[in-house]
Tab-separated table of C-alpha atoms in Angstrom:
chain	number	residue	atom	x	y	z
P	1	MET	CA	19.242	174.568	137.008
P	2	ASN	CA	19.889	174.212	140.726
P	3	ILE	CA	16.757	172.400	141.861
P	4	SER	CA	17.412	173.046	145.548
P	5	THR	CA	17.284	176.826	145.016
P	6	LEU	CA	14.075	176.494	143.043
P	7	ILE	CA	12.523	174.266	145.718
P	8	GLY	CA	13.536	176.731	148.416
P	9	VAL	CA	12.097	179.816	146.708
P	10	VAL	CA	8.944	178.281	145.257
P	11	GLY	CA	8.312	176.042	148.269
P	12	SER	CA	8.670	178.784	150.882
P	13	ILE	CA	6.432	181.172	148.949
P	14	GLY	CA	3.971	178.331	148.400
P	15	MET	CA	3.832	177.657	152.142
P	16	LEU	CA	3.289	181.353	152.734
P	17	VAL	CA	0.386	181.461	150.289
P	18	PHE	CA	-1.070	178.317	151.866
P	19	SER	CA	-0.902	179.926	155.313
P	20	ILE	CA	-2.632	183.067	154.049
P	21	LEU	CA	-5.438	181.140	152.403
P	22	SER	CA	-5.800	178.785	155.378
P	23	GLY	CA	-6.267	181.768	157.653
P	24	SER	CA	-9.366	182.877	155.753
P	25	GLY	CA	-7.386	185.597	154.069
P	26	THR	CA	-7.054	186.430	150.402
P	27	ILE	CA	-3.959	187.077	148.354
P	28	LEU	CA	-5.305	190.450	147.288
P	29	SER	CA	-5.498	191.564	150.912
P	30	PHE	CA	-1.700	191.263	150.996
P	31	VAL	CA	-1.172	193.316	147.859
P	32	ASP	CA	-0.600	197.054	148.133
P	33	ILE	CA	1.107	198.735	145.176
P	34	PRO	CA	2.581	201.762	147.021
P	35	SER	CA	4.022	199.427	149.662
P	36	ILE	CA	5.476	197.167	146.973
P	37	VAL	CA	7.168	200.127	145.307
P	38	LEU	CA	8.557	201.361	148.632
P	39	VAL	CA	9.916	198.055	149.949
P	40	PHE	CA	10.961	196.311	146.739
P	41	VAL	CA	12.319	199.264	144.750
P	42	CYS	CA	13.619	201.701	147.384
P	43	PRO	CA	16.194	199.338	148.985
P	44	TYR	CA	17.549	198.524	145.532
P	45	ILE	CA	17.893	202.207	144.662
P	46	MET	CA	19.682	202.736	147.973
P	47	LEU	CA	22.425	200.371	146.815
P	48	PHE	CA	23.621	202.994	144.330
P	49	THR	CA	24.676	205.150	147.283
P	50	ALA	CA	27.013	202.468	148.618
P	51	PHE	CA	28.256	200.760	145.462
P	52	SER	CA	29.129	201.527	141.857
P	53	ILE	CA	26.497	201.509	139.114
P	54	GLN	CA	28.167	198.503	137.525
P	55	ASP	CA	28.066	196.513	140.761
P	56	VAL	CA	24.425	197.348	141.492
P	57	LEU	CA	23.263	196.541	137.968
P	58	GLY	CA	25.155	193.251	138.157
P	59	ILE	CA	23.342	192.050	141.265
P	60	PHE	CA	20.737	190.187	139.215
P	61	GLY	CA	23.509	188.237	137.527
P	62	ILE	CA	24.786	187.325	140.989
P	63	ILE	CA	21.323	186.118	141.994
P	64	ASN	CA	21.164	184.066	138.802
P	65	ILE	CA	24.281	182.162	139.932
P	66	THR	CA	22.292	180.674	142.822
P	67	PHE	CA	20.011	178.957	140.300
P	68	LYS	CA	22.937	177.232	138.583
P	69	VAL	CA	24.841	174.128	139.647
P	70	PRO	CA	28.580	174.893	139.589
P	71	ASN	CA	30.917	172.236	138.290
P	72	TYR	CA	34.356	172.434	139.886
P	73	ASN	CA	35.510	169.202	138.193
P	74	GLU	CA	37.517	167.924	141.144
P	75	GLN	CA	38.035	164.509	139.547
P	76	GLY	CA	39.280	166.048	136.312
P	77	ILE	CA	41.685	168.291	138.224
P	78	ILE	CA	43.097	165.403	140.249
P	79	THR	CA	43.457	163.229	137.152
P	80	LYS	CA	45.253	165.996	135.254
P	81	LEU	CA	47.608	166.767	138.122
P	82	MET	CA	48.485	163.089	138.496
P	83	ALA	CA	49.149	162.776	134.764
P	84	MET	CA	51.473	165.776	134.859
P	85	SER	CA	53.178	164.393	137.958
P	86	GLU	CA	53.899	161.099	136.230
P	87	LYS	CA	55.215	162.859	133.126
P	88	ALA	CA	57.401	165.187	135.188
P	89	ARG	CA	58.969	162.242	137.020
P	90	ARG	CA	59.666	160.459	133.721
P	91	GLU	CA	60.766	163.349	131.515
P	92	GLY	CA	61.423	166.289	133.832
P	93	LEU	CA	59.514	169.473	134.589
P	94	LEU	CA	60.358	171.113	131.263
P	95	ALA	CA	58.435	168.363	129.477
P	96	LEU	CA	55.234	169.756	130.991
P	97	GLU	CA	55.406	172.896	128.861
P	98	GLU	CA	53.560	171.221	126.004
P	99	GLU	CA	50.809	170.189	128.436
P	100	LEU	CA	50.059	173.782	129.408
P	101	GLU	CA	48.335	174.684	126.153
P	102	ASP	CA	45.690	172.030	126.763
P	103	LEU	CA	44.838	173.280	130.263
P	104	ASP	CA	41.442	174.967	130.495
P	105	ASP	CA	41.897	175.849	134.166
P	106	GLU	CA	43.674	179.227	134.142
P	107	PHE	CA	44.530	179.061	137.833
P	108	MET	CA	46.313	175.724	137.471
P	109	LYS	CA	47.870	176.838	134.181
P	110	LYS	CA	49.487	179.893	135.783
P	111	GLY	CA	50.849	177.777	138.602
P	112	MET	CA	52.280	175.131	136.299
P	113	ARG	CA	53.805	177.814	134.104
P	114	LEU	CA	55.715	179.080	137.130
P	115	VAL	CA	56.865	175.515	137.869
P	116	VAL	CA	58.128	175.020	134.308
P	117	ASP	CA	59.926	178.368	134.491
P	118	GLY	CA	61.798	177.180	137.579
P	119	THR	CA	60.237	179.617	140.038
P	120	ASP	CA	60.908	179.062	143.741
P	121	ALA	CA	58.184	177.116	145.562
P	122	GLU	CA	57.553	179.856	148.127
P	123	ILE	CA	57.078	182.423	145.381
P	124	ILE	CA	54.663	180.117	143.555
P	125	ARG	CA	52.649	179.601	146.737
P	126	ALA	CA	52.588	183.331	147.460
P	127	LEU	CA	51.444	184.216	143.936
P	128	MET	CA	48.749	181.544	143.778
P	129	GLU	CA	47.469	182.314	147.275
P	130	ASN	CA	47.358	186.006	146.385
P	131	GLU	CA	45.175	185.218	143.368
P	132	LEU	CA	42.982	183.035	145.576
P	133	ASN	CA	42.634	185.876	148.078
P	134	GLN	CA	41.627	188.275	145.305
P	135	MET	CA	38.941	185.830	144.182
P	136	GLN	CA	37.606	185.620	147.723
P	137	ASP	CA	37.569	189.421	147.999
P	138	ARG	CA	35.500	189.651	144.811
P	139	HIS	CA	33.049	187.129	146.198
P	140	VAL	CA	32.778	188.970	149.517
P	141	ALA	CA	32.063	192.204	147.652
P	142	LYS	CA	29.128	190.513	145.933
P	143	HIS	CA	27.875	189.124	149.230
P	144	ASN	CA	28.070	192.614	150.731
P	145	ILE	CA	25.863	194.089	148.010
P	146	MET	CA	23.184	191.494	148.597
P	147	GLY	CA	23.675	191.774	152.353
P	148	LEU	CA	22.900	195.487	152.295
P	149	TRP	CA	19.736	194.803	150.285
P	150	ALA	CA	18.744	192.101	152.795
P	151	SER	CA	19.272	194.373	155.791
P	152	SER	CA	17.740	197.522	154.310
P	153	ALA	CA	14.491	195.913	153.090
P	154	PRO	CA	13.107	195.225	156.625
P	155	ALA	CA	14.282	198.684	157.744
P	156	VAL	CA	12.461	200.353	154.863
P	157	GLY	CA	9.454	198.156	155.669
P	158	MET	CA	9.422	199.514	159.205
P	159	MET	CA	9.651	203.048	157.838
P	160	GLY	CA	6.650	202.305	155.654
P	161	THR	CA	4.758	201.071	158.697
P	162	VAL	CA	5.575	204.266	160.573
P	163	ILE	CA	4.416	206.348	157.611
P	164	GLY	CA	1.161	204.393	157.517
P	165	LEU	CA	0.602	204.767	161.267
P	166	ILE	CA	1.165	208.503	161.102
P	167	GLY	CA	-1.438	208.779	158.354
P	168	MET	CA	-3.838	206.604	160.320
P	169	LEU	CA	-3.439	208.603	163.544
P	170	LYS	CA	-4.187	211.808	161.698
P	171	ASN	CA	-7.551	210.400	160.674
P	172	LEU	CA	-8.825	208.822	163.904
P	173	GLU	CA	-12.282	210.325	163.422
P	174	ASP	CA	-13.154	207.626	160.907
P	175	LYS	CA	-13.345	204.562	163.171
P	176	SER	CA	-14.340	202.241	160.334
P	177	ALA	CA	-11.082	202.935	158.520
P	178	LEU	CA	-8.792	202.102	161.436
P	179	GLY	CA	-8.625	198.358	160.745
P	180	PRO	CA	-7.933	198.625	156.990
P	181	ASN	CA	-5.445	201.443	157.537
P	182	MET	CA	-3.587	199.434	160.178
P	183	ALA	CA	-3.406	196.470	157.792
P	184	ILE	CA	-1.907	198.650	155.066
P	185	ALA	CA	0.550	200.134	157.551
P	186	LEU	CA	1.781	196.685	158.578
P	187	ILE	CA	2.039	195.300	155.058
P	188	THR	CA	5.368	197.052	154.414
P	189	THR	CA	6.945	195.258	157.392
P	190	PHE	CA	5.654	191.998	155.919
P	191	TYR	CA	7.229	192.795	152.536
P	192	GLY	CA	10.573	193.701	154.120
P	193	SER	CA	10.715	190.423	156.022
P	194	LEU	CA	9.719	188.544	152.872
P	195	ILE	CA	12.573	190.003	150.831
P	196	ALA	CA	15.212	189.415	153.501
P	197	ASN	CA	14.253	185.973	154.792
P	198	PHE	CA	12.708	184.276	151.753
P	199	THR	CA	15.227	185.396	149.136
P	200	MET	CA	18.278	187.487	149.958
P	201	LEU	CA	19.627	185.748	153.068
P	202	PRO	CA	19.213	182.206	151.644
P	203	TRP	CA	20.829	183.320	148.376
P	204	ILE	CA	23.772	184.814	150.255
P	205	ALA	CA	24.184	181.573	152.198
P	206	LYS	CA	24.223	179.580	148.955
P	207	LEU	CA	26.815	181.891	147.392
P	208	LYS	CA	29.006	181.554	150.482
P	209	GLY	CA	28.745	177.784	150.115
P	210	TYR	CA	29.862	178.037	146.490
P	211	ASP	CA	32.764	180.253	147.555
P	212	ALA	CA	33.862	177.726	150.192
P	213	VAL	CA	33.917	174.869	147.675
P	214	GLU	CA	35.738	176.894	145.020
P	215	THR	CA	38.289	178.033	147.595
P	216	LYS	CA	38.935	174.424	148.623
P	217	VAL	CA	39.400	173.401	144.982
P	218	LYS	CA	41.900	176.223	144.458
P	219	GLU	CA	43.772	175.192	147.615
P	220	MET	CA	43.868	171.655	146.256
P	221	GLU	CA	45.381	172.913	143.009
P	222	ILE	CA	48.045	174.876	144.894
P	223	GLU	CA	48.969	171.722	146.799
P	224	GLY	CA	49.070	169.733	143.563
P	225	VAL	CA	51.247	172.234	141.715
P	226	LEU	CA	53.761	172.426	144.561
P	227	SER	CA	53.830	168.637	144.924
P	228	ILE	CA	54.653	168.257	141.244
P	229	GLN	CA	57.469	170.763	141.611
P	230	ALA	CA	58.766	168.841	144.634
P	231	GLY	CA	58.756	165.590	142.642
P	232	ASP	CA	56.288	163.729	144.846
P	233	ASN	CA	55.230	160.238	143.883
P	234	PRO	CA	51.885	160.365	141.980
P	235	ARG	CA	50.205	158.171	144.594
P	236	ILE	CA	51.389	160.450	147.381
P	237	LEU	CA	50.106	163.371	145.345
P	238	ALA	CA	46.741	161.643	144.919
P	239	THR	CA	46.500	161.033	148.661
P	240	LYS	CA	47.125	164.721	149.325
P	241	LEU	CA	44.548	165.833	146.782
P	242	LEU	CA	41.880	163.362	147.854
P	243	SER	CA	42.023	164.727	151.388
P	244	TYR	CA	40.314	167.885	150.098
P	245	LEU	CA	37.183	165.963	149.098
P	246	ASN	CA	34.319	164.928	151.333
P	247	PRO	CA	34.255	161.187	152.194
P	248	ALA	CA	31.548	160.277	149.670
P	249	ASP	CA	33.259	161.999	146.732
P	250	ARG	CA	36.638	160.751	147.891
P	251	LYS	CA	35.605	157.109	147.499
P	252	VAL	CA	34.294	157.689	143.976
P	253	VAL	CA	37.332	159.641	142.797
P	254	GLU	CA	39.788	157.346	144.582
P	255	ALA	CA	38.357	154.317	142.836
P	256	GLU	CA	38.857	156.060	139.500
P	257	VAL	CA	42.279	157.702	139.843
P	258	LEU	CA	43.922	154.898	141.843
P	259	LYS	CA	42.394	151.975	139.959
P	260	ASP	CA	45.763	150.880	138.634
């Protein structure tokens, strides 16, 4: 469980509830079932117009990712690449073929397979970067689905407000109902802002952060694979790979992989 996501969602909603109650309001005064249906359900249904059924139904799985802590295993990747580098320098690149079956990382495995097969370095880089680009495109597609939901919810909320105002203006004779009717009209705008700013936009930002880290790890693996093919010294390889880590992680991993 990603505690930061949980703190963000629960904490922000908690602060909102606190503000409502502190302002002498009640939670029930902010609950209107027709408005909830309009602002929470309608923008989701609208997604089917822009995207495939499979993509729209999978959006909740995408949201679930934000509540998980990804493990990119940078230290394990660096350690494995260094081990293969040392073996390649001792026994040659063909000796790495037996190591490939033990690799759980498919991206690295494909790259090392190309190295063992004697593929040109530029071709290896092009193929691995192409796969990296395809991964990024898939991630962007997911961000776009959530982005449309985030942008359409406030718009639908405004539409709900307009609908409510039209109904209110048609019944101006009843002065006592103006205040309650205005409150109901505005509640849809409140819901739209809630969906966009309390959930969707922060979730998109978190997913983009995950994408950035995963991209950097994949770039690190490309560098490692090509360095092994070039026959770089393992310590030079480690220096290259460690440069992809932030300073705090770099010190921890450096102490482990360069302890000898």
